[in-house]
Coordinates of C-alpha atoms in Angstrom, one line a residue:
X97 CA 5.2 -4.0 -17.9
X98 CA 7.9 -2.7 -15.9
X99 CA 7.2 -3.6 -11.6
X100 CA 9.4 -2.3 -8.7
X101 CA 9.5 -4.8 -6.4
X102 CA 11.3 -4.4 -2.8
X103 CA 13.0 -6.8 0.0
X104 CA 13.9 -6.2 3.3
X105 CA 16.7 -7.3 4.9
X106 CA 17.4 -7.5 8.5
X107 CA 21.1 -5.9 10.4
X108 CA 22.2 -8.1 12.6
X109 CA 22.9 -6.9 16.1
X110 CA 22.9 -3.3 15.6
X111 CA 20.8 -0.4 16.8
X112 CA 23.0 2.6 18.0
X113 CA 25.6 3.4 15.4
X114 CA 22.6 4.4 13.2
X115 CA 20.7 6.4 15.4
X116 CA 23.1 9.9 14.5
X117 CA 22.6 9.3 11.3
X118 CA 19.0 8.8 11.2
X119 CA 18.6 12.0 13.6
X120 CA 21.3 14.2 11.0
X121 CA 19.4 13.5 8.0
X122 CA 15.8 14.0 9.7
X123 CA 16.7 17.7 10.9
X124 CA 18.2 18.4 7.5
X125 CA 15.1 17.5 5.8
X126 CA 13.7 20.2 8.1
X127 CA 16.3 22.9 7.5
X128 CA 15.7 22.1 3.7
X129 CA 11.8 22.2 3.9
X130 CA 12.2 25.9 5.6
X131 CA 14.3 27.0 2.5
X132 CA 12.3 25.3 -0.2
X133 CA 8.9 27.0 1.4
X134 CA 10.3 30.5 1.5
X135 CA 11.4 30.3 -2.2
X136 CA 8.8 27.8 -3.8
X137 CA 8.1 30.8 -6.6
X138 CA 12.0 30.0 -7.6
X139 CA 12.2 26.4 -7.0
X140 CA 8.2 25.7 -8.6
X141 CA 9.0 26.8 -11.8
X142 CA 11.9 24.2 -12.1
X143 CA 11.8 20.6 -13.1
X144 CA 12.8 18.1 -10.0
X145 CA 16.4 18.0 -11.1
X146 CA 16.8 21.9 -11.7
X147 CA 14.8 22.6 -8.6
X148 CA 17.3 20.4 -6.6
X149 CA 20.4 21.9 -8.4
X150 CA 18.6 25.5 -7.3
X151 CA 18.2 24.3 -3.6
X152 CA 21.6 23.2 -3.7
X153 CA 23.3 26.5 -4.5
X154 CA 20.6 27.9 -1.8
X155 CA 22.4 25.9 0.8
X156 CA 26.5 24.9 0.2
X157 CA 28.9 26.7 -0.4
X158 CA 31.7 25.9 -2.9
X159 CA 35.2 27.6 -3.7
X160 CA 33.5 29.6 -6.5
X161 CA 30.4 31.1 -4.6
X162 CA 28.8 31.7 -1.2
X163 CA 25.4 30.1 -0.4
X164 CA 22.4 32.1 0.7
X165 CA 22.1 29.9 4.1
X166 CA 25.9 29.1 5.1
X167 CA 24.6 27.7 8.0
X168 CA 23.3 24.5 7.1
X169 CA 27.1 23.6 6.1
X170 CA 28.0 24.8 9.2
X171 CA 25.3 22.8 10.8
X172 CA 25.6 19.2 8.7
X173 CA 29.5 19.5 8.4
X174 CA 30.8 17.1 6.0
X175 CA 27.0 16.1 5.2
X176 CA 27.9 13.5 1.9
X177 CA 26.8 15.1 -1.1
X178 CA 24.5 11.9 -2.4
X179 CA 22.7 12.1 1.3
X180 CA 22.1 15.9 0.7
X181 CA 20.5 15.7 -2.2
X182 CA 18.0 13.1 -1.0
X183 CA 17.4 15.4 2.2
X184 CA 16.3 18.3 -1.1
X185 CA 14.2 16.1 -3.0
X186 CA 12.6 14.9 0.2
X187 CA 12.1 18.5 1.5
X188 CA 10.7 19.7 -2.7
X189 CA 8.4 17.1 -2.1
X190 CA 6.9 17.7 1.0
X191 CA 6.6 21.1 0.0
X192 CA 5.3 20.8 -3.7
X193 CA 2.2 18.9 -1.4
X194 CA 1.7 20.7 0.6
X195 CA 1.2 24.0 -1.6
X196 CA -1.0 21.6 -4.4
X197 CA -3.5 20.5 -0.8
X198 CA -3.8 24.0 0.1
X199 CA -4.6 25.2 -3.3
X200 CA -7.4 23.0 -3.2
X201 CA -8.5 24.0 0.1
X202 CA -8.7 27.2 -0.9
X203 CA -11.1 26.7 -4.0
X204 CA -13.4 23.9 -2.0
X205 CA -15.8 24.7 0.3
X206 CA -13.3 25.1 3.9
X207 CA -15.3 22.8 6.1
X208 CA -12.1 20.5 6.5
X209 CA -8.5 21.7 8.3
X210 CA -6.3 23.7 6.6
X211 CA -3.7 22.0 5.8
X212 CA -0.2 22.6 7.4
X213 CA 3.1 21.7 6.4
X214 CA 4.9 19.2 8.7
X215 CA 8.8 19.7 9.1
X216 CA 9.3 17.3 11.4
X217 CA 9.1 14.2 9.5
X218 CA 9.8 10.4 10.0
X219 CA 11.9 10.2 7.0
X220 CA 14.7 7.5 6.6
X221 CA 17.9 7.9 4.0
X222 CA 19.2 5.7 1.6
X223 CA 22.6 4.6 1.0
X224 CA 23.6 5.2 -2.4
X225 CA 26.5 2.1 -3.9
X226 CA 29.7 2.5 -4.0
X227 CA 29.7 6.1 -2.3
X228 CA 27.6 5.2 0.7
X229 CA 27.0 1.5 0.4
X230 CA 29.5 -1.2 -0.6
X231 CA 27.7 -5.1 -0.3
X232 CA 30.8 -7.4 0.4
X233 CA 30.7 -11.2 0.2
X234 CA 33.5 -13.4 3.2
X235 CA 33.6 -16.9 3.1
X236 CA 30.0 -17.1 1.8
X237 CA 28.6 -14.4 4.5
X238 CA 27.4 -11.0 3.1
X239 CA 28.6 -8.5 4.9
X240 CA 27.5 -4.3 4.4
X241 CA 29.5 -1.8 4.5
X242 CA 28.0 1.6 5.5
X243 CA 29.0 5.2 6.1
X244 CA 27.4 6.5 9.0
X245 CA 27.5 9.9 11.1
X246 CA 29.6 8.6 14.9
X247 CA 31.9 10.8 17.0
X248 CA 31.1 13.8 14.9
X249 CA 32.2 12.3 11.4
X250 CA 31.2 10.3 8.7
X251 CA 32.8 7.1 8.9
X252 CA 32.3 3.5 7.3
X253 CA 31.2 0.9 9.2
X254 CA 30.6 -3.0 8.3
X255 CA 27.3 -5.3 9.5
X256 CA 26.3 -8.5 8.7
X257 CA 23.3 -9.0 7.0
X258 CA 20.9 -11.6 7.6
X259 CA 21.7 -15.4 5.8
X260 CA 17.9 -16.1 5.8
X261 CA 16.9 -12.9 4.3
X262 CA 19.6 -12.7 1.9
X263 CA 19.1 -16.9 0.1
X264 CA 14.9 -15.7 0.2
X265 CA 16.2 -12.8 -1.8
X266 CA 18.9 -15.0 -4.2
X267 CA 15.2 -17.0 -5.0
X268 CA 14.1 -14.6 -6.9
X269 CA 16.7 -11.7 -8.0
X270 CA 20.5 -11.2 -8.2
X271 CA 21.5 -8.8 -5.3
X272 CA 23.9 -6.9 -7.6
X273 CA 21.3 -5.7 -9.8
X274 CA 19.1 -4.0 -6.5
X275 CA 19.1 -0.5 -6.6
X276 CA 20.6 1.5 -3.5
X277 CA 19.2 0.3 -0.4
X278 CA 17.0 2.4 2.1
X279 CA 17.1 2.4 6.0
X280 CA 14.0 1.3 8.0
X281 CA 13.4 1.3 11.5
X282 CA 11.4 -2.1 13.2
X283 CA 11.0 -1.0 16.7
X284 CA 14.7 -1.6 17.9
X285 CA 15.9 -3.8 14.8
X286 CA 17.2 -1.6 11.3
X287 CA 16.6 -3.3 7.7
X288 CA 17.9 -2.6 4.3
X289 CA 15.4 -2.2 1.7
X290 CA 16.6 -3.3 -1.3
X291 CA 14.5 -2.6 -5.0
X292 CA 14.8 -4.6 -7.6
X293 CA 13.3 -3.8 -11.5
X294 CA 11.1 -7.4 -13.0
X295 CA 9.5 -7.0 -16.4
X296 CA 5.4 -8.6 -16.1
X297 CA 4.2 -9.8 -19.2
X298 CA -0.1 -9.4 -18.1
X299 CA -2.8 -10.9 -20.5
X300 CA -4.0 -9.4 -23.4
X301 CA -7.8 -7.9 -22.8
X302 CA -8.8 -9.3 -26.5
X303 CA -8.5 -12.7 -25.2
X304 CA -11.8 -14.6 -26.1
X305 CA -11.8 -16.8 -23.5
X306 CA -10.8 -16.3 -20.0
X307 CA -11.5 -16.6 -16.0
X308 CA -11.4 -13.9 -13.3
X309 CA -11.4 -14.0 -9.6
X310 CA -14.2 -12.3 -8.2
X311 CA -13.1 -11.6 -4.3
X312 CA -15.1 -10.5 -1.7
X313 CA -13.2 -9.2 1.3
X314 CA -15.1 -8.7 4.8
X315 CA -14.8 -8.9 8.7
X316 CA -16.7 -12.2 8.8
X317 CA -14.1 -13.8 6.2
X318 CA -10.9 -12.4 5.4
X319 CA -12.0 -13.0 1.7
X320 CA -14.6 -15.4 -0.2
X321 CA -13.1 -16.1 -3.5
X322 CA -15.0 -17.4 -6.9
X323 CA -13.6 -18.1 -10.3
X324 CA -16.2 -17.3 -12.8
X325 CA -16.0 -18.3 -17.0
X326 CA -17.6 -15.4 -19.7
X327 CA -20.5 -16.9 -19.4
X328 CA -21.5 -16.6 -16.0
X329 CA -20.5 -20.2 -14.8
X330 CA -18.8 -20.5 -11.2
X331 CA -16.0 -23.0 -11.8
X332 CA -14.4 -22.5 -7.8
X333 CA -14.6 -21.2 -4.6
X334 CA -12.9 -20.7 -1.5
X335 CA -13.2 -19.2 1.9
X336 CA -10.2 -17.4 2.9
X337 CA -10.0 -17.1 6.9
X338 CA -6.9 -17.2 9.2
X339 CA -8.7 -17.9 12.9
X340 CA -5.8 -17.7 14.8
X341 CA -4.9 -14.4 13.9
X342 CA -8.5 -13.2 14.3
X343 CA -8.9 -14.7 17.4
X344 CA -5.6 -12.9 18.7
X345 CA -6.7 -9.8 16.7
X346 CA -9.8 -9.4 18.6
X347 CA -8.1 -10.5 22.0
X348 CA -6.2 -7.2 21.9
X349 CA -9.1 -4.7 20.5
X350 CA -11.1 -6.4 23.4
X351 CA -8.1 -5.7 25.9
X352 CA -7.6 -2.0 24.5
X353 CA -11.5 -1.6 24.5
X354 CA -11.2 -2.5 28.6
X355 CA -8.2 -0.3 29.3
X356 CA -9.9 2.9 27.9
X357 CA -13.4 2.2 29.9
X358 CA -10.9 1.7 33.0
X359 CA -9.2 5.0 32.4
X360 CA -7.8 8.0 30.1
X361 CA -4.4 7.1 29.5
X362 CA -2.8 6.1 26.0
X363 CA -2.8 2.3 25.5
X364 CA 0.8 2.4 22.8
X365 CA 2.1 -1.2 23.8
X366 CA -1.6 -2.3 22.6
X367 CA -1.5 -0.2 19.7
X368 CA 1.5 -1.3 18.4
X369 CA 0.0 -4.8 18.3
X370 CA -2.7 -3.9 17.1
X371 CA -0.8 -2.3 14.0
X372 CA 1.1 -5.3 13.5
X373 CA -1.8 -7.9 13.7
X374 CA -3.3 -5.6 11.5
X375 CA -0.9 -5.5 9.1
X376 CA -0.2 -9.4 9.3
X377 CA -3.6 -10.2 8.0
X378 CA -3.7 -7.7 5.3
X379 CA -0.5 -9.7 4.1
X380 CA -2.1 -13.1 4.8
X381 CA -4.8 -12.3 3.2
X382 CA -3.5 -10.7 0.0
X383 CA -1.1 -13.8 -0.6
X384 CA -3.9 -16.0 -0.2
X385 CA -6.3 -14.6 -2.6
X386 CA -3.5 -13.9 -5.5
X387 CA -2.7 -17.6 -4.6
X388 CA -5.5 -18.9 -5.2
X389 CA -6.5 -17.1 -8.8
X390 CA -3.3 -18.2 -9.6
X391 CA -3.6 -22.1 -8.8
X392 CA -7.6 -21.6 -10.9
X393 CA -5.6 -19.9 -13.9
X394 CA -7.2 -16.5 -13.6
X395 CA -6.8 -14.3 -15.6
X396 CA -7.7 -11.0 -13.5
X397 CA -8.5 -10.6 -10.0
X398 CA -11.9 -8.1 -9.5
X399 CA -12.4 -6.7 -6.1
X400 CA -15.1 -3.7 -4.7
X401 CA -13.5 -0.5 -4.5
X402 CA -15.0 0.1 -0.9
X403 CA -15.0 3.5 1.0
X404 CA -16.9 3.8 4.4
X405 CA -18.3 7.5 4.6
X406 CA -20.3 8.8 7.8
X407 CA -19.9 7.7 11.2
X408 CA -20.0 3.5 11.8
X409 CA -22.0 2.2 14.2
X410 CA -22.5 -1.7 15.5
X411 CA -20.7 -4.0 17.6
X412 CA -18.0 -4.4 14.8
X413 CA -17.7 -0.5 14.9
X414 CA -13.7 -1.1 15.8
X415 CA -13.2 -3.7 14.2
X416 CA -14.2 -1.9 10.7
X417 CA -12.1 1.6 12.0
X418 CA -9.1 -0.3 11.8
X419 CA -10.2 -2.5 8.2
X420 CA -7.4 -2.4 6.1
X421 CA -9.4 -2.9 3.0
X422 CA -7.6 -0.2 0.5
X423 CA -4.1 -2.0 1.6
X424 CA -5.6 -5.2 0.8
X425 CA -6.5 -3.9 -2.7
X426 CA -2.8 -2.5 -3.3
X427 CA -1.3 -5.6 -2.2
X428 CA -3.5 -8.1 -4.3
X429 CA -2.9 -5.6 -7.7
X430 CA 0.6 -5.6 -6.6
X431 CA 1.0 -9.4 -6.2
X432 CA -1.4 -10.1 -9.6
X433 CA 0.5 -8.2 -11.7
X434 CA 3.9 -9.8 -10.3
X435 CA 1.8 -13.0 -11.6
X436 CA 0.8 -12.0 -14.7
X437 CA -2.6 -11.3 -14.2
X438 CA -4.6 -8.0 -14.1
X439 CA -6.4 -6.3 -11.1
X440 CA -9.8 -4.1 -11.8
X441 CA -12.6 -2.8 -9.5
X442 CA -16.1 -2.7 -9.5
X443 CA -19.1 -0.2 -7.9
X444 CA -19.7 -1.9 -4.3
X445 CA -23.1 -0.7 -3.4
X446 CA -25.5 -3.4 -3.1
X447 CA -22.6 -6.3 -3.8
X448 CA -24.3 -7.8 -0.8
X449 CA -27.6 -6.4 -0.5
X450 CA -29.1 -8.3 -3.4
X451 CA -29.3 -12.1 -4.1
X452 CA -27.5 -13.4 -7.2
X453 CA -30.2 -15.0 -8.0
X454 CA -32.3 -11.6 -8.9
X455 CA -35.1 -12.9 -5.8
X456 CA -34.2 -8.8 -4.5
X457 CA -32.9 -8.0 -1.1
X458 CA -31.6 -10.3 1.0
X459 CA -32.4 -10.2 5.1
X460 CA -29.4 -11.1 7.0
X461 CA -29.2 -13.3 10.6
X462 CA -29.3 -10.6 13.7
X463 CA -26.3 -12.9 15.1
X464 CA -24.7 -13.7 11.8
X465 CA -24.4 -11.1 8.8
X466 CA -22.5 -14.2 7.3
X467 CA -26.0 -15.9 6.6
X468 CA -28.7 -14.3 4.8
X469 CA -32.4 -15.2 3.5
X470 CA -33.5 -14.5 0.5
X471 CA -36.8 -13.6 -0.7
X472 CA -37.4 -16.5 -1.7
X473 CA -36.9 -18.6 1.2
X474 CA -33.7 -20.1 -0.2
X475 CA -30.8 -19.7 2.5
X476 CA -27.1 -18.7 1.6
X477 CA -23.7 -17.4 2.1
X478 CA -23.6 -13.7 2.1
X479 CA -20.6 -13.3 1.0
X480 CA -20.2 -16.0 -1.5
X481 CA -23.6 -14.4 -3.1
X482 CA -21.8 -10.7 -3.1
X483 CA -18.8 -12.5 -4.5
X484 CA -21.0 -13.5 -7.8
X485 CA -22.7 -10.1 -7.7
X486 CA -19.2 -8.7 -7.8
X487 CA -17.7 -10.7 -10.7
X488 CA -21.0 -10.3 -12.8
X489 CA -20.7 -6.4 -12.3
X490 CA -17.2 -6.8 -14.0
X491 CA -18.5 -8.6 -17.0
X492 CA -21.5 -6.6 -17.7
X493 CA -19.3 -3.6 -17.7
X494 CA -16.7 -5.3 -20.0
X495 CA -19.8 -6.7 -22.0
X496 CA -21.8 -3.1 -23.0
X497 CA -18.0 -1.5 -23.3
X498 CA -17.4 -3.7 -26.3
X499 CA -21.2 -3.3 -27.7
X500 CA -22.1 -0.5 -30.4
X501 CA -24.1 2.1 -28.9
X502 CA -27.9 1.0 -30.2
X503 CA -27.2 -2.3 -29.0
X504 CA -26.1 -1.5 -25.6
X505 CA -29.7 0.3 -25.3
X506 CA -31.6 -1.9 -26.7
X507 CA -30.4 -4.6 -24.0
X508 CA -30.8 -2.0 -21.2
X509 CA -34.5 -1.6 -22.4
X510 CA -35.2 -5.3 -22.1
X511 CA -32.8 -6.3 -18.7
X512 CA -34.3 -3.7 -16.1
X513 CA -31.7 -4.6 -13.9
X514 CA -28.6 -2.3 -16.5
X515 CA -30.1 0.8 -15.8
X516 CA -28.3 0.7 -11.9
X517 CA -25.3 -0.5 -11.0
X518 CA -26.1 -1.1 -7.6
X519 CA -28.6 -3.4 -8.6
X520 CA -26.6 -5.5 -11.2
X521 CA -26.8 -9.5 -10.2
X522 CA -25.2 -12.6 -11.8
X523 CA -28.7 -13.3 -12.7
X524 CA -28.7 -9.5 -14.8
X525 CA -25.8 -10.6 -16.8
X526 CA -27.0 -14.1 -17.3
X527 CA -30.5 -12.0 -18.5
X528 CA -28.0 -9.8 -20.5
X529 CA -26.0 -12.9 -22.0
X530 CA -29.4 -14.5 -23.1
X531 CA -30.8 -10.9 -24.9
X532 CA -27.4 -10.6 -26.5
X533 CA -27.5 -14.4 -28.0
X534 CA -31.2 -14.1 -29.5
X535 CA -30.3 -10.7 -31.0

C-alpha cells in the first residue's frame, strides 16, 4: 500500500520576500478560474493534462500563435511556466466542483444555498526542483534556494531552513527523495511542505487470529480505548485525556462565550486560539490512540463514524460545535495505516445508550454523562461500556459477512439483538458466538 506522507519545515527569519509571490499566484488563480468557467464545455471534455494544455493556449502566447486572453501575460509578466500550470490545474479544479455541486443542487430538492464559485481563494504554490527549488547543503546547514516574485521580477533567493525540523525529518526519510515542496502560511512564519512516498505493508483480513482497538472518542475523554480478542475478551484499556489542554481549551471558549454576551464585535485573537487548541488535541489525541493499539499489537483500529444532525443543545452545546471528531478519524486511519494496521467504522447509534452487558438502556448522572446506571443496578463507565459496544458491532459484522446466507438467519432468529444495529452489545455477539459454536 502506497501512503503520502508530508513534513513541514519551518523558514527561518523570513516573512516579506514571499508575500508578492504569494499575492501573484493567488490572483492568477483567479484570472484562470474566469477563463476555465466561460469555456468549461471545451476544457470538460478533456482529461486533466489536455484540459491544462487547452487552458494554456487560452492564456500565453508563443512565437507561433496568439492567445485568446493576451492579457494575463501582460498581467503575470515572466510568470514561470511550472507556477502557471499549477495556477490551471488549481483554477480546472475549483471549477470542475463547482459545476459537479451545482449539478446536484439542481436535481435535489433546493432547500440548501446554491452554490457559488469562489475566485478568490487562499491558495498557496509549490516550488517545483531544480526550476523553482534547489535544497543546498553548507558546512552541514541546509540551506533553500527559492525563486520568488521582488522588485517586479522573478529572482532566486536563499533561506535557511530549520536544523530541528530538518534531523526530525532525516529520522524517517531521505530529503532528496521529497517531492517538490509547497508554501504555507503560520500566522507571520512560512514553511515548506515537503511529501515523501512509504510503501505500508497492512494485515491480511484472513488472519485467524487477531486484536482490534475499539476507541471511543468524546468530550468527557478525549478517547477510552479497549483491545478486544475474536472472542469477545477485553485484554486492555486506557483512558486517553490531556487536562491541561482541556482545561486551557475551555478557558478560552469560556472567555469568547463572555466577550459576545458583553458585546457584538468579532472575537479573531480568541478564535485563532481556539483553532489552534482545537487542532492540538485532535493531534494529541490521534497519536495517543494509534500509540496505544500499537504498543497492544492491534491489528485494526474501529471507531464510530459519528455525524451530529439538527440543532445541539446543553451546556456542552460549544464545546460539541467545534468537536473535531471526523479530523480525529482521518488522523487515526492516517497514522494506523503508517503502522501497519487497518482502520474501519462502525454504526454509532446506541454505542452508548445500551449496557454491554444486554441489562438495556443505561441512565446517565445529571452532573456526569461519564457515569451511568444500568438497569440492573450495576454502575459503570459510559464510555468504556460504548467502547465494547463498539468493538462488538465490528465483529458481529465481520462474523455474518463470512457466514453462508441460511446460517446468518438462522442466528438472527435466535439472538434478537442482530435484527438492529443500534442495539448490537458485546453481550449480542457473545449470544451470537455461543449459537454459532452449538450449531
Amino acid at each position: 500500500m502506497k501512503l503520502m506522507v508530508s513534513r513541514e519545515v519551518r523558514i527561518k527569519d523570513a516573512f516579506k520576500p514571499f508575500l508578492d509571490t504569494v499575492t501573484v499566484y493567488q490572483e492568477a488563480v483567479s484570472f484562470l478560474i474566469g477563463v476555465a468557467e466561460d469555456h468549461f464545455e471545451e476544457v470538460g471534455m478533456f482529461q486533466s493534462h489536455s484540459a491544462m494544455a487547452l487552458v494554456e493556449r487560452f492564456v500565453h502566447s508563443t512565437a507561433r500563435r496568439q492567445a485568446l486572453y493576451p492579457s494575463f501575460d501582460t498581467r503575470f509578466h515572466k510568470l514561470p511556466s511550472y507556477l502557471r500550470r499549477a495556477a490551471i490545474m488549481e483554477a480546472i479544479a475549483a471549477v470542475t466542483l463547482y459545476r459537479k455541486n451545482l449539478a446536484e443542487w439542481e436535481v435535489s430538492d433546493k432547500l440548501n444555498k446554491k452554490p457559488f464559485l469562489k475566485r478568490k481563494r487562499n491558495v498557496m504554490p509549490a516550488f517545483y526542483r531544480d526550476n523553482m527549488f534547489i535544497l543546498d547543503k553548507k558546512d552541514g546547514v541546509y540551506m533553500a534556494r527559492l525563486k520568488l516574485f521582488r522588485d517586479g521580477d522573478w529572482k532566486w533567493h536563499v533561506f535557511e531552513l530549520s536544523q530541528a525540523d530538518v534531523r526530525s525529518i532525516e529520522k524517517e526519510f531521505d530529503l532528496s527523495e521529497a517531492k517538490c515542496p509547497v508554501l504555507k502560511k503560520h500566522g507571520h512564519r512560512f514553511t515548506l511542505s515537503f511529501a515523501f512516498e512509504t510503501d505500508a505493508e497492512l494485515p491480511k483480513k484472513d488472519k485467524k487470529e487477531y486484536s482490534i482497538c475499539a476507541v471511543d472518542i468524546g468530550i468527557n475523554n478525549a478517547a477510552v480505548c479497549s483491545i478486544m480478542n475474536e472472542d469477545g475478551t477485553v485484554t486492555a484499556r486506557r483512558f486517553i485525556t490531556f487536562t491541561g489542554e482541556e482545561d486551557r481549551f475551555n478557558r478560552i471558549v469560556n472567555e469568547r462565550k463572555k466577550a459576545h454576551s458583553l458585546s457584538k464585535c468579532r472575537t479573531y485573537r480568541l478564535d485563532r486560539f481556539l483553532k489552534n487548541h482545537n487542532e492540538n488535541l485532535a493531534r494529541l489525541t490521534s497519536s495517543a490512540i494509534v500509540e496505544f493499539a500499537s504498543s497492544e499489537g492491534a491489528s485494526v483500529i474501529v471507531m464510530e463514524k459519528l455525524s451530529i444532525k439538527g440543532k445541539v443543545k446543553g451546556s456542552k452545546k460549544e464545546r460539541l460545535h467545534l468537536w473535531r471528531k471526523k479530523d480525529v478519524a482521518k488522523r487515526v486511519e492516517a497514522l494506523a495505516h503508517r503502522k501497519g494496521m487497518r482502520f474501519s467504522t462502525v454504526w454509532a447509534a446506541g454505542t452508548s445508550k445500551y449496557a454491554f452487558d444486554g441489562s438495556g438502556q443505561v441512565k446517565r448522572d445529571k452532573d456526569n454523562w461519564s457515569q451511568c446506571t444500568f438497569s440492573n443496578g450495576k454502575r459503570y463507565n459510559t464510555d468504556l461500556s460504548a467502547s465494547y459496544n463498539i468493538g462488538s458491532r465490528f465483529f458481529i459484522r465481520e462474523t455474518l459477512k463470512t457466514c453462508p446466507e441460511t446460517e446468518a438467519s438462522e442466528a438472527k432468529a435466535k439472538v434478537p439483538g442482530l435484527s438492529a444495529r443500534a442495539t448490537c452489545t458485546l453481550s449480542t455477539y457473545i449470544s451470537l458466538l455461543a449459537v454459532r459454536a452449538s450449531a
